[in-house]
Each structure stands twice: as C-alpha cells, then as structure tokens.
Tab-separated table of C-alpha atoms in Angstrom:
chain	number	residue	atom	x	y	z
A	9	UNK	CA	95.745	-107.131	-148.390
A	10	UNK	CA	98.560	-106.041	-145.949
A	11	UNK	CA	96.649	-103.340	-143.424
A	12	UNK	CA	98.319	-99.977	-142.631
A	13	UNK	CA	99.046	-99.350	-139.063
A	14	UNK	CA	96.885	-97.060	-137.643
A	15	UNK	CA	99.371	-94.371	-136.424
A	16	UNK	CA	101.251	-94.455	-139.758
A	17	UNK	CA	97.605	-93.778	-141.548
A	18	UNK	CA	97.461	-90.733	-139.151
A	19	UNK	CA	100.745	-89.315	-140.138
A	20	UNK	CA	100.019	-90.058	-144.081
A	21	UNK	CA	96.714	-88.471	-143.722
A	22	UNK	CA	98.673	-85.246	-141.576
A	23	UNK	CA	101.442	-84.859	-144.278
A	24	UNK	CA	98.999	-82.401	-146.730
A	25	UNK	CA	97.958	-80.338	-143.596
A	26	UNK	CA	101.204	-80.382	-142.550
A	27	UNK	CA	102.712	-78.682	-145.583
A	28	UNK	CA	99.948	-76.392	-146.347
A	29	UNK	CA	100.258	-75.234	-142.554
A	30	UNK	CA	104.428	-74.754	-143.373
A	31	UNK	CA	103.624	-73.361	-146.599
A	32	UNK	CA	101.061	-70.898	-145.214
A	33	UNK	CA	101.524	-67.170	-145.266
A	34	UNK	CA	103.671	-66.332	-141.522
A	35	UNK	CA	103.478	-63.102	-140.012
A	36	UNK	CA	106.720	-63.919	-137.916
A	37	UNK	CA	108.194	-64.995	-140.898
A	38	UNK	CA	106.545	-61.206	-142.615
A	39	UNK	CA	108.149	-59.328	-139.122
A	40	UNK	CA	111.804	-60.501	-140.408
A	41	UNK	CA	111.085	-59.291	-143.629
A	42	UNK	CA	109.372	-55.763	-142.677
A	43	UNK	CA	112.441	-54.942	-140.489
A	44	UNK	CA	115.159	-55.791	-143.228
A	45	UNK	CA	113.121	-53.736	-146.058
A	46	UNK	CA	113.071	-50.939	-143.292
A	47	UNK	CA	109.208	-50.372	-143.937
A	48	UNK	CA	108.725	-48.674	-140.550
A	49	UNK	CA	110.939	-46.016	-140.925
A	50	UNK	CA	109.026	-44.782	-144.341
A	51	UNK	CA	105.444	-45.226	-143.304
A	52	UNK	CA	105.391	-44.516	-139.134
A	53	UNK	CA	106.330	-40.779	-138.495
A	54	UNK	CA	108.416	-41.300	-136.022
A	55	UNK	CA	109.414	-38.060	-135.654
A	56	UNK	CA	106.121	-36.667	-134.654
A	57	UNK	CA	104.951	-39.656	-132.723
A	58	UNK	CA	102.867	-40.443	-135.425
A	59	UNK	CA	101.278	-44.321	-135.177
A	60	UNK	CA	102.899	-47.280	-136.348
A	61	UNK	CA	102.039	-47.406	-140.281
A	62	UNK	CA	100.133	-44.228	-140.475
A	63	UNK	CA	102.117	-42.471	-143.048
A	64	UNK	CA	103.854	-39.147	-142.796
A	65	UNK	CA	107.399	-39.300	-142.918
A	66	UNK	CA	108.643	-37.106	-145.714
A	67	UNK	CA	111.118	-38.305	-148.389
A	68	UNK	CA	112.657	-35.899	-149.963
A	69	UNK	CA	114.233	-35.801	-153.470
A	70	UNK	CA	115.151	-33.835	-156.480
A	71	UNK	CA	111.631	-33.849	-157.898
A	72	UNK	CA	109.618	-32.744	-154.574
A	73	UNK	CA	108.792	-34.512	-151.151
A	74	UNK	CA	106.738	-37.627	-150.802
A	75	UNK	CA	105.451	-39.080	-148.178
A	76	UNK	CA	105.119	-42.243	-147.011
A	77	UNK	CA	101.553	-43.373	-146.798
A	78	UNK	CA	99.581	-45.158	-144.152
A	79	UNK	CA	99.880	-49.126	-145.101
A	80	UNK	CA	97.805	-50.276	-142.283
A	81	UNK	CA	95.214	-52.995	-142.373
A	82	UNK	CA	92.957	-49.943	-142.801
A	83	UNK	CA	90.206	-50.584	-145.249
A	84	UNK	CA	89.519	-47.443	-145.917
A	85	UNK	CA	92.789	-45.059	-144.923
A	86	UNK	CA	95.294	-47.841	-144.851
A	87	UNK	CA	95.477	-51.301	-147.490
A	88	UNK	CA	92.876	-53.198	-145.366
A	89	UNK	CA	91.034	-53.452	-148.607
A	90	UNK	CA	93.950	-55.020	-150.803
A	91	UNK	CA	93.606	-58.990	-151.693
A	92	UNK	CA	96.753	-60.887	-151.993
A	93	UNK	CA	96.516	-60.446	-155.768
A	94	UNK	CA	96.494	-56.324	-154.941
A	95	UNK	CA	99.558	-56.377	-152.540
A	96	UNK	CA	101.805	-58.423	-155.131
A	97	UNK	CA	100.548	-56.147	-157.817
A	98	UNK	CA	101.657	-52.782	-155.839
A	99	UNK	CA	105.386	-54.389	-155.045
A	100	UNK	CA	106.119	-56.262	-158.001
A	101	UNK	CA	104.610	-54.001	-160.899
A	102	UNK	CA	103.949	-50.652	-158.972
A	103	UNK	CA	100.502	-50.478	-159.640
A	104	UNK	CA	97.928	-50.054	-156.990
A	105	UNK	CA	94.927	-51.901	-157.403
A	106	UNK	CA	92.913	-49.510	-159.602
A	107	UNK	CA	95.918	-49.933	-162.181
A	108	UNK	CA	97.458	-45.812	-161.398
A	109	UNK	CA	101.336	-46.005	-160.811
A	110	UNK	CA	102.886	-45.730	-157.874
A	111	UNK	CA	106.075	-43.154	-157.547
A	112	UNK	CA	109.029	-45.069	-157.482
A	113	UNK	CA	109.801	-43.235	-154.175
A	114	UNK	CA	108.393	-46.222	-152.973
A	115	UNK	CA	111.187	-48.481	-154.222
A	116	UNK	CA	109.321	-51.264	-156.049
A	117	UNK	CA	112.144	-51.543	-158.855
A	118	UNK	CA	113.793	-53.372	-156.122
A	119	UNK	CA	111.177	-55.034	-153.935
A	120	UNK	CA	110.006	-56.614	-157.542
A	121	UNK	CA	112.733	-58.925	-156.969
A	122	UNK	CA	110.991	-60.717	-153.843
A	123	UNK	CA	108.979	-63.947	-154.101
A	124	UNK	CA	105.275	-64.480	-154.112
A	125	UNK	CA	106.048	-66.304	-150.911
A	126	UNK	CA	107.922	-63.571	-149.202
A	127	UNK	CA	105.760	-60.945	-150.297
A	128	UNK	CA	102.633	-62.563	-149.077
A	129	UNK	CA	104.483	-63.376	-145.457
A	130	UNK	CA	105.288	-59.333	-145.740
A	131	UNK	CA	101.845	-58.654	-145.900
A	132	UNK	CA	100.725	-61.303	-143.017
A	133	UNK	CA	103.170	-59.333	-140.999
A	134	UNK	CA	100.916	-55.898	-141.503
A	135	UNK	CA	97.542	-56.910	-141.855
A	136	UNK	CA	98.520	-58.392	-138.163
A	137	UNK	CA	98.991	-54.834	-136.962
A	138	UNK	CA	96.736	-52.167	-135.623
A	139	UNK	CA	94.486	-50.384	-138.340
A	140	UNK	CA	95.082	-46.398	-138.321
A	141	UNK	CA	91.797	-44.096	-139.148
A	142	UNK	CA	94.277	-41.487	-140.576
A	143	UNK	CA	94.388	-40.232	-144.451
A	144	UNK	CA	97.957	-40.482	-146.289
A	145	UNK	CA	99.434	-36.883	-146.175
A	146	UNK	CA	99.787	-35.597	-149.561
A	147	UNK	CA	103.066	-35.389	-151.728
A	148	UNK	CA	104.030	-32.217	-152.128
A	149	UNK	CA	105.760	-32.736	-155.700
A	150	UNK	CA	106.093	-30.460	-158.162
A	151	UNK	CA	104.247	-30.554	-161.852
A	152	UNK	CA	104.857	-32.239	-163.884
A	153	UNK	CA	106.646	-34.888	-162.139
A	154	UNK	CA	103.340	-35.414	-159.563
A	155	UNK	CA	101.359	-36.734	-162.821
A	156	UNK	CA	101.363	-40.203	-162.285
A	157	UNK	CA	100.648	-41.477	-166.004
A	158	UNK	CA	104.280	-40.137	-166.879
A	159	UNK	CA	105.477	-43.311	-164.805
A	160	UNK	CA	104.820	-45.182	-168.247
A	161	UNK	CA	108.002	-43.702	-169.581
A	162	UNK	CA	110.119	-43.884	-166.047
A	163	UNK	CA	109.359	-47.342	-165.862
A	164	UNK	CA	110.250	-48.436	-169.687
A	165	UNK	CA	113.810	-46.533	-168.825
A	166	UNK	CA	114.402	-47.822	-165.785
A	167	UNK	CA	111.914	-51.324	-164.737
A	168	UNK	CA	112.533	-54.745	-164.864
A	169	UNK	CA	110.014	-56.603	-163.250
A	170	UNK	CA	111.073	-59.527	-160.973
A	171	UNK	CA	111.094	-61.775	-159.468
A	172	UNK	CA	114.556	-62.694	-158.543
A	173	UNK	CA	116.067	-65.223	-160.355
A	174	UNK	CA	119.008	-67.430	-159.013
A	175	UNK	CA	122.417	-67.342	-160.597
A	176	UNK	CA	123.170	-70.891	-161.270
A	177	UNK	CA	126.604	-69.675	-161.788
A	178	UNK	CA	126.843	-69.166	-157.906
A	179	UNK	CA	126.345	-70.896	-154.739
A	180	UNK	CA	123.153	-70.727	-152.553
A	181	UNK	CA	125.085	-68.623	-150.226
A	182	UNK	CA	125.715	-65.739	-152.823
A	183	UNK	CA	121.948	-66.600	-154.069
A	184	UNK	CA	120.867	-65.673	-151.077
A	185	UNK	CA	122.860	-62.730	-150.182
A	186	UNK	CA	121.989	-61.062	-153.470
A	187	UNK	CA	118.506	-62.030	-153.334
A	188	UNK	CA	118.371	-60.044	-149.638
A	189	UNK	CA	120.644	-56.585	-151.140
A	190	UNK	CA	118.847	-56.456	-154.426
A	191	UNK	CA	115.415	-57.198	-153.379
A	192	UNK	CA	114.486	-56.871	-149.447
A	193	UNK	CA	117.052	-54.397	-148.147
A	194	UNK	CA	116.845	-52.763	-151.627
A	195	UNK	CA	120.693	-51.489	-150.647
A	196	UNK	CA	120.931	-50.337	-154.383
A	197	UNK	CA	118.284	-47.549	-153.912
A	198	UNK	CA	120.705	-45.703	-151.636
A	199	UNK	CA	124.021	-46.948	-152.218
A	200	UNK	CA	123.813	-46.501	-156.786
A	201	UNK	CA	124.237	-43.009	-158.198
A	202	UNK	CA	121.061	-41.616	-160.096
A	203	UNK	CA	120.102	-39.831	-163.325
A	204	UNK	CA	118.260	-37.266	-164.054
A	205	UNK	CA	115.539	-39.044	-164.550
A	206	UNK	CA	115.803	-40.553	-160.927
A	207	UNK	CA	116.340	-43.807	-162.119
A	208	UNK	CA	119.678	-45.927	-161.269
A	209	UNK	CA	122.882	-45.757	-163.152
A	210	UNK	CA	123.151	-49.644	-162.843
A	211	UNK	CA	127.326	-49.371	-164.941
A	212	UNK	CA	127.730	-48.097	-161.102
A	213	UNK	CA	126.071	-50.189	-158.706
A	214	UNK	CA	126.197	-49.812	-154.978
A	215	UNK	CA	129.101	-47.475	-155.778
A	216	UNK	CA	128.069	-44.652	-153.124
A	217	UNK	CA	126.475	-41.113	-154.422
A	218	UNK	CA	127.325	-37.593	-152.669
A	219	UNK	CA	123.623	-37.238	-153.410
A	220	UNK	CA	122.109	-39.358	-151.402
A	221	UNK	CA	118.900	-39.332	-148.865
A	222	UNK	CA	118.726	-35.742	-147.966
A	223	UNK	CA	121.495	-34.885	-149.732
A	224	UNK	CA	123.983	-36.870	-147.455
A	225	UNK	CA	127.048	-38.699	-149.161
A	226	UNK	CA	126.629	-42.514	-149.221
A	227	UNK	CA	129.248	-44.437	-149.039
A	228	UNK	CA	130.519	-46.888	-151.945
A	229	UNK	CA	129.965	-50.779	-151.069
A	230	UNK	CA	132.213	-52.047	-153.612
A	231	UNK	CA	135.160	-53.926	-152.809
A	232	UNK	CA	137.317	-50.963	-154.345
A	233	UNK	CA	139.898	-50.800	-152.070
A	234	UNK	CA	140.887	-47.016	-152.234
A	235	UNK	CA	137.155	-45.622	-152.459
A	236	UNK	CA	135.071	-48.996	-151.201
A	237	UNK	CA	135.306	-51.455	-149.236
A	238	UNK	CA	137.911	-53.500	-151.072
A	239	UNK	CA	140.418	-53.863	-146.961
A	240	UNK	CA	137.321	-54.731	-145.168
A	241	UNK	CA	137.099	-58.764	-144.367
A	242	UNK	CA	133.944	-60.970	-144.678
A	243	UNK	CA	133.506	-61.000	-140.979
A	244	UNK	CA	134.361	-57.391	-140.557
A	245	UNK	CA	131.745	-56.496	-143.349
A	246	UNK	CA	129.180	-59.123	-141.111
A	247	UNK	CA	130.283	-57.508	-137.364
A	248	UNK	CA	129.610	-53.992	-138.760
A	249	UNK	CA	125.754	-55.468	-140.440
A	250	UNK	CA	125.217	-56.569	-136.903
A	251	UNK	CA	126.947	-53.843	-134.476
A	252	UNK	CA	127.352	-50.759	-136.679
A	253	UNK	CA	131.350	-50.826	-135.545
A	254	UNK	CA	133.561	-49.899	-138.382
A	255	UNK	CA	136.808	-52.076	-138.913
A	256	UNK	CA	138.973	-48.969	-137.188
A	257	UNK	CA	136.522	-49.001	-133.812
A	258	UNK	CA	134.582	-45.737	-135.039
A	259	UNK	CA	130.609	-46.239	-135.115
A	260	UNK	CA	128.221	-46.164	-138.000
A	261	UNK	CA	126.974	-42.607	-138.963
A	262	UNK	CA	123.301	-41.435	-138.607
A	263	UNK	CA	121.629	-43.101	-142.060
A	264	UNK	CA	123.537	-45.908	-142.350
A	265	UNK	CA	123.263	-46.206	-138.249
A	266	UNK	CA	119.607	-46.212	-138.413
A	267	UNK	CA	119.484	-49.043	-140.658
A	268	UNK	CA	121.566	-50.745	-138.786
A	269	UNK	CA	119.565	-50.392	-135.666
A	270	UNK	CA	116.474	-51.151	-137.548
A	271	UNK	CA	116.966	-53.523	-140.023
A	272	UNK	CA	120.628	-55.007	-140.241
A	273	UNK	CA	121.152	-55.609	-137.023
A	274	UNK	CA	118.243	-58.179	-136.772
A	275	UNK	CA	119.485	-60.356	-139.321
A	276	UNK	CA	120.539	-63.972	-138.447
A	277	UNK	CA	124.284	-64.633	-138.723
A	278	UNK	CA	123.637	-66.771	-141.809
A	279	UNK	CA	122.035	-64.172	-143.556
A	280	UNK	CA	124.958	-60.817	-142.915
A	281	UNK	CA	127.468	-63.525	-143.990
A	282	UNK	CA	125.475	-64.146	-147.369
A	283	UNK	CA	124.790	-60.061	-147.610
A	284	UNK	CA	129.032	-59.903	-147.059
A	285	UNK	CA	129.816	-63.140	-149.264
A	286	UNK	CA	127.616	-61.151	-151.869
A	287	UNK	CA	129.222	-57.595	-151.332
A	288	UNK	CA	132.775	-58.974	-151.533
A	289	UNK	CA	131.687	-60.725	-155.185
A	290	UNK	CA	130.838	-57.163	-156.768
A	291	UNK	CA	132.625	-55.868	-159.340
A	292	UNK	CA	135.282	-52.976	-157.685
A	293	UNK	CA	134.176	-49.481	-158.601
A	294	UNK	CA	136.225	-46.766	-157.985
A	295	UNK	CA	133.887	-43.072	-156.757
A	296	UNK	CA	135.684	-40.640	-155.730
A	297	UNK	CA	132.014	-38.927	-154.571
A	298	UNK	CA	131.704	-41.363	-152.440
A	299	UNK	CA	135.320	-41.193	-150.711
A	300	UNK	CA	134.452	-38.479	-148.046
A	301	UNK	CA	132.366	-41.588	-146.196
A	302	UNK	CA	134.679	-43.353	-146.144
A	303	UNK	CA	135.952	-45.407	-144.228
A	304	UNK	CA	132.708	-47.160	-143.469
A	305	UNK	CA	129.030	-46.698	-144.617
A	306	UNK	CA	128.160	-43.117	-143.302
C-alpha cells in the first residue's frame, strides 16, 4: 500500500477546517455590508450624539414617525438575545422572534433579498459592537396604522419574500449589481414612487418620487434620458457612487450625499461598476416628479 506523505496528510486533514473557517460567519465581511445597507444612519442618533446602535433617529412618513430602534448586542434593550434563526427571521420575513410584525419602515421587503450567508456576516458585524443599556424610543404613529397585526394585509399587497435569485438571463456582473440595489442598498425604497398604502409602485421602479424621505424629491435612476439618467456613462454613474461628483462638476445633494459618504462611497470598484452595469440595464422611465433633481441624485 503506497503511503501518503506526511505533509500532504496535513493539508488533506486541514482542507475541512479550512473551509468551515472561510465559510464562517465574518464580521469584516458584516462591516461591508452594514455600511452599504446604511444601518447606522437609522439606528445611531446621530444627531443628538446618541451611541452607536442605540436607536432614536426618527423616520418620518405619511402614516406617523418611527424610530429606529437600538440593534445592539443588547440582550435585553438591544438584539443580544436573537439566535441566528431570530435575525434571519426579522430581515427576511419581518417578524421578530415572538412572531409580531415588524413596520416595514424598517425595509425588510428589500433586505429579504440577501443570503443566509450575508445576513449572518451582517449580524457578526453587530453582535461585535458595544451593547447599549438604552430602551428603543417609541413610534409615535398614528391609529390605526401603529397596530401591528394589520401588517398581514400590507404584506399580502406588497411582500415577496426572498432570497434573491440570479437571472440566468444575465451575466454575474449584472447578478451582482442587482443583487446589491435590490437587496443591500435597498435603492428601491427611496428611489420607487409609493401608494397609499406605503407599499412600492414596482410598474415604476427606481423612477424618483417628489415624495421622498422627508418630503424631499428623489431623483429618477432610470436611464431615461430627459428625466433619468439615460446621458450619464457607466463610469460617470461609478465616479459619482464613489465621489458624489455629478457628470457637470456639481456635488451630490444632502440625502443622496449622505449615502454617498456612508455607504456608496466604500464600495470596491468592482462592485459601483456592477451597481452602474445594473442601473444602465433598467427599463427607461420617464417622471416628470422626479425632474426638479435632476441632473444627478439630489
């Protein structure tokens, strides 16, 4: 019988660690994540100095304000408590672990979209932060619309639960741009007109809304080329992702600036030229609400 070289038995015998180690959840892999999905700047309260995942900042919309609560590794304040099993749960169904809805404030219809793998590197990333003793402000949301059982009929109107799946139709760079705008950036939840329900008029996708966050106009990310962004290049659409500078020299406005600065901006060069390659492959969609941001994402 032919013996097996010791140092090749060591690497054989390595290989399974190996790959569980690489297949492992990664918090750095979770801080890439937590920056493009723009978690911070919902759950810290920046504006009052408030601590990192605490909670507090208000969200304001057409039913009330919300506020984003404190997802800290906080057992008892925070989501210290939540298994694995719990954290998929919240961001692919939007239930919280006893089984009561979450608002779709929180923008689970889009965050469904994410792998098990991705999620669980997400939530590496935060249970590796500092746990904040600090209760979740309450919404301040007005009846009925606070009543959380009527999510049963929001969500047969307007969920699809995920995960992403590929478009065979398309290459892996497309895949992977529309896999980061649909699901981790969730772009669509600021960028796609709503009805009065608050769900997503999907016939007009990342078209823009003059009803946006706050009530500011956002613009329309369709390659229309009188209301969109139909003249813009791939590597203009990339250099703004990364820099915020519009194709005329102007700068980025204050919502679409902050994501830039927080969560664009931080993206590998790969990954804005798979978020432009998938941009410039939308359907054009002409919104004339959306024209006074033009011409970049304001």
């Amino acid at each position: 019988m032919r013996k097996i070289p010791a140092l090749v038995l060591c690497l054989l015998l390595a290989l399974p660690v190996a790959q569980a180690r690489a297949d492992s959840p990664s918090a750095d892999r979770g801080a890439y994540l937590f920056a493009l999905a723009g978690c911070g700047g919902c759950h810290t309260d920046e504006a009052h100095h408030g601590p990192a995942l605490g909670g507090g900042t208000p969200i304001e919309t057409p039913f009330g304000t919300f506020f984003g609560p404190n997802i800290s590794p906080d057992p008892t304040y925070g989501i210290g408590s939540w298994s694995d099993a719990d954290f998929i749960q919240a961001l692919r169904q939007g239930l919280r672990p006893d089984g009561a809805h979450l608002f779709p404030a929180f923008p689970y219809p889009s965050f469904t979209l994410m792998t098990d793998a991705d999620l669980l590197d997400l939530k590496a990333y935060i249970f590796a932060q500092a746990p904040v003793a600090q209760a979740s402000r309450p919404h301040d949301v007005w009846v009925p619309f606070s009543w959380r059982w009527l999510q049963t009929f929001w969500r047969w109107m307007n969920f699809t639960p995920g995960p992403y799946q590929r478009d065979s139709a398309k290459g892996p760079v497309w895949n992977r741009g529309a896999y980061l705008v649909q699901a981790v950036a969730h772009c669509g939840e600021c960028h796609t007109p709503r009805d009065l329900t608050g769900g997503l008029k999907t016939s007009l996708a990342y078209s823009g809304t003059a009803d946006g966050p706050g009530g500011q106009k956002v613009a329309n990310i369709t390659p229309d080329k009188e209301t969109g962004i139909g003249r813009w290049s791939r590597y203009q659409i990339a250099h703004f992702l990364g820099t915020g500078i519009l194709p005329d020299g102007d700068v980025a406005g204050s919502l679409m600036g902050e994501v830039i600065k927080r969560s664009t901006s931080r993206l590998t060069d790969a990954d804005r030229d798979a978020v432009a390659t998938y941009l410039e492959g939308l359907a054009p969609i002409t919104n004339s609400s959306a024209k006074a941001a033009q011409p970049g994402f304001d």
